Tab-separated table of C-alpha atoms in Angstrom:
chain	number	residue	atom	x	y	z
R	1	MET	CA	0.032	-0.021	0.063
R	2	PRO	CA	1.197	3.558	-0.581
R	3	ASP	CA	3.345	5.202	2.198
R	4	LEU	CA	1.223	7.950	3.906
R	5	ASN	CA	3.973	9.204	6.260
R	6	ALA	CA	4.552	12.397	4.235
R	7	LEU	CA	0.925	13.472	4.461
R	8	ILE	CA	-0.895	15.274	7.273
R	9	LEU	CA	-3.698	13.317	8.993
R	10	ARG	CA	-6.830	15.445	9.027
R	11	ASN	CA	-9.154	13.556	11.393
R	12	SER	CA	-8.883	11.267	14.411
R	13	PRO	CA	-8.320	7.572	14.124
R	14	ARG	CA	-10.551	7.009	17.142
R	15	VAL	CA	-13.454	4.719	16.701
R	16	VAL	CA	-16.442	5.804	18.863
R	17	ALA	CA	-19.078	3.506	17.585
R	18	ALA	CA	-19.809	-0.117	18.557
R	19	GLY	CA	-20.305	-2.919	16.037
R	20	ARG	CA	-18.792	-3.451	12.677
R	21	LEU	CA	-18.073	-0.358	10.545
R	22	ILE	CA	-15.745	1.268	8.027
R	23	LYS	CA	-13.637	4.216	9.393
R	24	GLY	CA	-12.325	6.729	6.874
R	25	LEU	CA	-9.259	8.821	7.571
R	26	TYR	CA	-8.407	11.826	5.377
R	27	TYR	CA	-4.945	13.152	4.596
R	28	ALA	CA	-3.651	16.375	2.915
R	29	GLU	CA	-0.310	17.534	1.700
R	30	ASP	CA	-0.503	20.821	3.681
R	31	PRO	CA	-2.663	22.051	6.592
R	32	ASP	CA	-4.763	24.437	4.381
R	33	GLY	CA	-4.944	22.323	1.240
R	34	PRO	CA	-7.705	19.969	0.016
R	35	ASN	CA	-7.817	16.359	1.010
R	36	THR	CA	-5.340	14.390	-1.015
R	37	VAL	CA	-5.966	10.813	0.106
R	38	ALA	CA	-8.584	8.885	1.990
R	39	THR	CA	-7.907	5.581	3.691
R	40	PHE	CA	-10.610	3.161	4.819
R	41	PHE	CA	-10.241	0.737	7.682
R	42	LEU	CA	-12.505	-2.053	8.986
R	43	ALA	CA	-13.241	-1.563	12.672
R	44	CYS	CA	-15.184	-3.443	15.366
R	45	ASP	CA	-16.354	-2.223	18.761
R	46	HIS	CA	-13.956	0.763	19.076
R	47	LEU	CA	-11.001	-1.217	17.651
R	48	LEU	CA	-9.379	-0.226	14.309
R	49	GLU	CA	-7.548	-2.685	12.074
R	50	ARG	CA	-3.939	-1.757	11.782
R	51	LYS	CA	-3.846	-1.596	7.946
R	52	PRO	CA	-6.333	0.030	5.558
R	53	PHE	CA	-8.154	-2.161	3.098
R	54	LEU	CA	-8.690	0.715	0.641
R	55	ILE	CA	-6.894	3.895	-0.277
R	56	MET	CA	-8.316	6.553	-2.609
R	57	ASP	CA	-5.949	9.060	-4.149
R	58	PHE	CA	-8.075	12.132	-5.138
R	59	ARG	CA	-5.272	13.658	-7.297
R	60	SER	CA	-5.050	10.729	-9.712
R	61	ARG	CA	-8.605	9.314	-9.007
R	62	GLN	CA	-6.916	5.927	-8.374
R	63	PHE	CA	-7.925	3.489	-5.715
R	64	PHE	CA	-5.719	0.839	-4.081
R	65	LEU	CA	-7.434	-2.264	-2.773
R	66	ASP	CA	-5.903	-4.738	-0.303
R	67	GLY	CA	-8.398	-7.524	-0.533
R	68	ASP	CA	-6.598	-10.012	1.692
R	69	ARG	CA	-5.605	-7.314	4.173
R	70	ASP	CA	-1.963	-8.223	4.189
R	71	GLY	CA	-0.668	-4.700	3.571
R	72	CYS	CA	0.052	-5.227	-0.178
R	73	VAL	CA	-2.008	-3.827	-3.036
R	74	ASP	CA	-4.121	-6.459	-4.848
R	75	ALA	CA	-5.954	-4.208	-7.230
R	76	THR	CA	-5.733	-0.714	-8.489
R	77	GLU	CA	-7.795	1.203	-10.943
R	78	THR	CA	-8.689	4.775	-11.968
R	79	LEU	CA	-12.287	5.791	-11.272
R	80	ALA	CA	-14.283	7.967	-13.650
R	81	LEU	CA	-15.550	10.089	-10.702
R	82	SER	CA	-13.507	11.471	-7.824
R	83	ASP	CA	-16.005	9.978	-5.267
R	84	ILE	CA	-15.643	6.507	-3.737
R	85	ASP	CA	-17.939	4.459	-1.579
R	86	PRO	CA	-15.816	2.017	0.414
R	87	ALA	CA	-18.909	-0.241	1.046
R	88	ASP	CA	-18.899	-1.082	-2.682
R	89	PHE	CA	-15.467	-2.776	-2.137
R	90	LEU	CA	-16.506	-4.951	0.838
R	91	PRO	CA	-17.406	-8.071	-1.261
R	92	ALA	CA	-13.753	-8.081	-2.516
R	93	VAL	CA	-12.315	-7.970	1.027
R	94	ASP	CA	-11.587	-11.396	2.632
R	95	GLY	CA	-13.194	-11.932	6.043
R	96	ALA	CA	-14.848	-8.547	6.301
R	97	GLU	CA	-18.187	-10.107	7.226
R	98	GLU	CA	-16.579	-12.022	10.020
R	99	LEU	CA	-14.824	-9.119	11.656
R	100	CYS	CA	-17.201	-8.793	14.675
R	101	ASN	CA	-17.863	-12.536	14.888
R	102	GLU	CA	-17.449	-13.308	18.667
R	103	ASP	CA	-15.546	-16.502	17.925
R	104	LEU	CA	-12.901	-14.663	15.951
R	105	LEU	CA	-12.742	-11.408	17.837
R	106	GLY	CA	-10.317	-12.447	20.488
R	107	HIS	CA	-7.959	-13.903	17.892
R	108	ARG	CA	-8.197	-10.808	15.611
R	109	GLN	CA	-7.570	-8.485	18.572
R	110	LEU	CA	-4.186	-10.036	19.052
R	111	ASN	CA	-3.340	-10.137	15.366
R	112	GLY	CA	-4.989	-7.334	13.498
R	113	LEU	CA	-6.875	-4.840	15.628
R	114	ALA	CA	-5.429	-1.844	17.493
R	115	ALA	CA	-7.068	0.294	20.082
R	116	ALA	CA	-6.806	3.885	18.907
R	117	PRO	CA	-5.848	6.522	21.512
């Protein structure tokens, strides 16, 4: 996945909702500029996965999908529009429907979820 360290994080990574959801984080190149990139993470009960499953680059209108959530891009494409709905990509993400499954949650907390400060 692209390296986001050079960009400014625009919103909090905290997850305040319970249940399974998608958390979007927005980044910019400078404090007063427009959003450059949006990253989308799976989250469950206040815990955020460590790696995004989807990144949208608004400059190039390209998306980067990590379908198996291993930190490597599995698919990239240019969108005709500059908007993106991360829910449209969930069928291509392995295990997304099992994220809040009680049987798997304890295992995933240790291996893939991080409590945000």
